[in-house]
DNA sequence: CAGTGGATGCTCT
DNA sequence: GAGCATCCACTGT
């Protein structure tokens, strides 16, 4: 029988958490815990995609693929990437704003063996360090497109304290690639790629 | 390390 | 028919 006091359980993220600007939600997700059927970890890397951003899937308007982005916040938008991988977003902003945060990397904390079996790799650092990798590790597919993030099989827990967060340009895009809308947990070994240190002063010529 | 190219399927023009 | 919000294997330092 457990007699010592347990730490207070992290609170589930409420749907209203997502009913705000992606540029506030995105850094706010760093440190939160994402689970699918009990498998997952701590979010260490995300990217914001606002509907006015040419790189956003919703930029050209509603289509069959991005329909979930135009729905209510707090739901998962899942799409197929390069014909092979799945990627998962959290829909943000008031309904109809069609903006979302791409979840890019987790620090694995729960269900490590399930992740290793699904991923076919042993190295903990390669389980969830990338948007395609984490979807494979957590078993996220199109079946979860449109699913609410505050109900099974998802669990999304708020962080206890605000961590140190770094920002930089987003990865793998060609449009608006200079926008610093990628956020990460400073120093995490589970980032999909390191954040470049602050640019040195430009030499004078 | 850095750089390159292939796999693969779906969306939109 | 082009273009991907990727990953992995392979090459050459």
Coordinates of C-alpha atoms (C1' of nucleotides) in Angstrom, one line a residue:
Chain A
X1 CA 0.0 0.0 0.0
X2 CA 1.3 3.4 -1.0
X3 CA 1.5 5.6 2.1
X4 CA 3.7 8.5 1.0
X5 CA 2.2 11.5 -0.7
X6 CA 2.1 11.3 -4.5
X7 CA 3.0 14.3 -6.6
X8 CA -0.1 16.1 -7.9
X9 CA -1.2 14.6 -11.2
X10 CA -0.7 17.0 -14.1
X11 CA -4.0 18.4 -15.3
X12 CA -5.5 17.6 -18.7
X13 CA -5.2 20.4 -21.2
X14 CA -8.7 21.9 -21.7
X15 CA -10.0 22.5 -25.2
X16 CA -9.9 26.3 -24.5
X17 CA -6.1 26.0 -24.3
X18 CA -6.2 25.7 -28.1
X19 CA -8.7 28.4 -28.7
X20 CA -5.9 31.0 -29.0
X21 CA -3.3 32.1 -31.5
X22 CA -1.0 29.3 -32.7
X23 CA 1.9 31.6 -31.9
X24 CA 0.9 31.4 -28.2
X25 CA -0.3 27.7 -28.2
X26 CA 2.9 26.4 -29.9
X27 CA 5.4 27.4 -27.3
X28 CA 2.8 26.6 -24.6
X29 CA 2.8 22.9 -25.8
X30 CA 6.6 22.5 -25.1
X31 CA 6.8 20.4 -21.9
X32 CA 3.2 19.0 -22.2
X33 CA 2.8 15.2 -22.3
X34 CA 1.1 13.5 -25.3
X35 CA -0.1 9.9 -25.1
X36 CA -2.0 7.7 -27.4
X37 CA -3.3 4.6 -25.7
X38 CA -0.8 5.2 -22.9
X39 CA 2.2 5.4 -25.3
X40 CA 4.1 8.7 -25.7
X41 CA 6.1 11.3 -23.9
X42 CA 6.9 15.0 -23.4
X43 CA 6.6 17.4 -26.3
X44 CA 10.0 18.9 -27.1
X45 CA 9.5 20.4 -30.6
X46 CA 6.6 22.0 -32.5
X47 CA 5.9 24.3 -35.4
X48 CA 3.1 26.9 -35.8
X49 CA 1.1 27.2 -39.0
X50 CA -1.2 30.2 -39.2
X51 CA -3.8 30.3 -42.0
X52 CA -2.3 33.5 -43.4
X53 CA 1.1 31.6 -43.7
X54 CA 1.8 30.4 -47.3
X55 CA 3.4 27.3 -45.8
X56 CA 0.1 26.3 -44.0
X57 CA -2.0 23.6 -45.6
X58 CA -5.1 25.8 -45.0
X59 CA -3.5 28.8 -46.9
X60 CA -5.3 28.0 -50.2
X61 CA -8.7 27.4 -48.5
X62 CA -10.6 24.4 -47.4
X63 CA -10.0 21.1 -49.2
X64 CA -10.8 17.5 -48.4
X65 CA -7.4 16.9 -46.8
X66 CA -7.3 20.0 -44.6
X67 CA -11.0 20.0 -43.6
X68 CA -10.3 19.3 -40.0
X69 CA -8.2 22.5 -39.8
X70 CA -11.4 24.5 -40.4
X71 CA -13.2 22.7 -37.5
X72 CA -13.1 23.4 -33.8
X73 CA -9.8 23.8 -31.9
X74 CA -8.4 21.0 -29.7
X75 CA -8.7 18.3 -32.4
X76 CA -6.0 16.3 -34.3
X77 CA -5.3 17.1 -37.9
X78 CA -3.4 14.1 -39.4
X79 CA -2.1 14.0 -42.9
X80 CA 0.2 11.8 -45.0
X81 CA 3.6 13.2 -45.7
X82 CA 5.7 12.2 -48.8
X83 CA 3.4 9.2 -49.3
X84 CA 5.0 7.3 -46.4
X85 CA 4.7 9.1 -43.1
X86 CA 1.9 10.5 -41.0
X87 CA 2.2 13.8 -39.2
X88 CA -0.1 15.1 -36.5
X89 CA -1.2 18.7 -35.7
X90 CA -3.3 20.3 -32.9
X91 CA -5.9 22.6 -34.4
X92 CA -5.9 26.0 -32.8
X93 CA -7.6 29.4 -32.9
X94 CA -11.4 30.0 -32.9
X95 CA -13.2 27.6 -35.2
X96 CA -12.8 28.5 -38.9
X97 CA -9.4 30.2 -38.5
X98 CA -7.8 27.0 -39.8
X99 CA -4.5 27.2 -38.0
X100 CA -2.6 24.4 -36.3
X101 CA 0.6 23.4 -34.5
X102 CA 2.6 20.5 -35.9
X103 CA 4.0 18.2 -33.3
X104 CA 7.5 17.4 -34.3
X105 CA 9.3 15.5 -31.5
X106 CA 8.7 13.9 -28.1
X107 CA 11.0 12.8 -25.3
X108 CA 9.7 9.2 -24.9
X109 CA 8.4 8.5 -21.3
X110 CA 5.7 5.8 -21.6
X111 CA 5.4 2.6 -23.6
X112 CA 9.0 2.5 -24.8
X113 CA 8.8 -1.2 -25.8
X114 CA 5.7 -0.6 -27.9
X115 CA 7.5 2.3 -29.6
X116 CA 10.6 0.1 -30.3
X117 CA 8.4 -2.6 -31.8
X118 CA 6.5 -0.2 -34.0
X119 CA 9.6 1.8 -35.1
X120 CA 12.0 -1.2 -35.5
X121 CA 14.8 0.7 -33.8
X122 CA 16.3 0.4 -30.3
X123 CA 17.8 3.8 -29.8
X124 CA 15.5 5.9 -27.6
X125 CA 16.6 9.1 -29.4
X126 CA 15.3 7.8 -32.7
X127 CA 11.8 6.8 -31.4
X128 CA 10.0 10.1 -31.6
X129 CA 12.5 12.6 -32.9
X130 CA 10.6 13.8 -36.0
X131 CA 7.0 14.2 -37.0
X132 CA 6.9 11.0 -39.0
X133 CA 8.8 9.0 -36.4
X134 CA 6.6 10.0 -33.5
X135 CA 3.4 9.1 -35.4
X136 CA 4.8 5.7 -36.2
X137 CA 5.9 5.2 -32.5
X138 CA 2.5 6.2 -31.2
X139 CA 0.4 4.5 -33.8
X140 CA -1.1 7.7 -35.2
X141 CA -2.7 7.3 -38.6
X142 CA -5.5 8.9 -40.6
X143 CA -7.9 7.0 -38.3
X144 CA -7.3 9.8 -35.8
X145 CA -7.8 12.7 -38.2
X146 CA -10.4 14.9 -36.5
X147 CA -10.2 13.1 -33.1
X148 CA -10.4 15.3 -30.0
X149 CA -7.2 15.6 -28.1
X150 CA -9.0 15.6 -24.7
X151 CA -10.6 12.2 -25.2
X152 CA -9.4 8.6 -25.7
X153 CA -7.2 7.4 -27.2
X154 CA -5.4 10.7 -26.7
X155 CA -4.2 12.0 -23.4
X156 CA -2.7 15.5 -23.2
X157 CA -1.3 16.7 -19.9
X158 CA -0.2 20.3 -19.1
X159 CA 3.3 20.8 -18.0
X160 CA 4.1 21.5 -14.4
X161 CA 6.4 24.4 -15.0
X162 CA 7.4 26.6 -17.9
X163 CA 10.6 25.2 -19.4
X164 CA 13.4 27.0 -21.3
X165 CA 12.2 27.4 -24.9
X166 CA 14.2 28.1 -28.0
X167 CA 12.8 29.2 -31.4
X168 CA 14.1 29.1 -35.0
X169 CA 13.1 28.6 -38.6
X170 CA 10.8 25.7 -39.5
X171 CA 12.2 22.6 -41.1
X172 CA 11.5 21.1 -44.5
X173 CA 9.4 23.8 -46.0
X174 CA 10.0 26.0 -49.1
X175 CA 7.5 28.8 -48.5
X176 CA 8.0 31.3 -45.7
X177 CA 10.9 29.2 -44.6
X178 CA 12.5 32.2 -42.8
X179 CA 9.7 32.6 -40.2
X180 CA 11.0 31.6 -36.7
X181 CA 7.9 29.6 -35.9
X182 CA 9.7 26.4 -34.7
X183 CA 9.8 26.0 -31.0
X184 CA 11.9 23.5 -28.9
X185 CA 12.8 22.5 -25.4
X186 CA 16.3 24.0 -24.9
X187 CA 19.0 21.4 -24.9
X188 CA 16.7 18.4 -25.4
X189 CA 18.5 15.4 -27.0
X190 CA 15.2 14.4 -28.6
X191 CA 14.9 17.3 -31.1
X192 CA 14.5 16.2 -34.7
X193 CA 17.4 18.6 -35.4
X194 CA 19.4 21.0 -33.3
X195 CA 18.4 24.6 -33.1
X196 CA 21.2 26.8 -34.5
X197 CA 22.7 29.1 -31.9
X198 CA 21.9 32.8 -32.2
X199 CA 23.4 34.2 -35.3
X200 CA 26.7 36.1 -34.7
X201 CA 26.9 39.8 -35.4
X202 CA 27.1 40.3 -39.1
X203 CA 30.6 41.4 -40.2
X204 CA 30.9 44.9 -41.3
X205 CA 32.3 45.5 -44.7
Chain B
dC1 C1' 30.1 14.9 -40.1
dA2 C1' 27.8 16.8 -45.0
dG3 C1' 25.4 15.9 -49.0
dT4 C1' 22.5 13.2 -52.3
dG5 C1' 18.8 10.4 -53.9
dG6 C1' 15.1 6.9 -53.6
dA7 C1' 10.7 5.3 -51.7
dT8 C1' 5.9 6.2 -51.9
dG9 C1' 0.8 8.0 -52.1
dC10 C1' -2.0 11.5 -52.2
dT11 C1' -3.6 16.3 -53.3
dC12 C1' -4.3 19.9 -56.2
dT13 C1' -3.5 22.3 -60.8
Chain C
dG1 C1' 2.0 15.8 -63.8
dA2 C1' 4.2 18.4 -60.2
dG3 C1' 5.1 18.9 -55.5
dC4 C1' 5.3 17.8 -51.1
dA5 C1' 5.3 20.4 -43.0
dT6 C1' 9.9 12.9 -44.2
dC7 C1' 13.0 9.3 -43.3
dC8 C1' 16.7 6.2 -44.4
dA9 C1' 20.6 4.4 -46.8
dC10 C1' 24.5 5.4 -49.0
dT11 C1' 28.4 8.1 -50.5
dG12 C1' 32.6 10.9 -49.7
dT13 C1' 35.3 13.3 -46.6

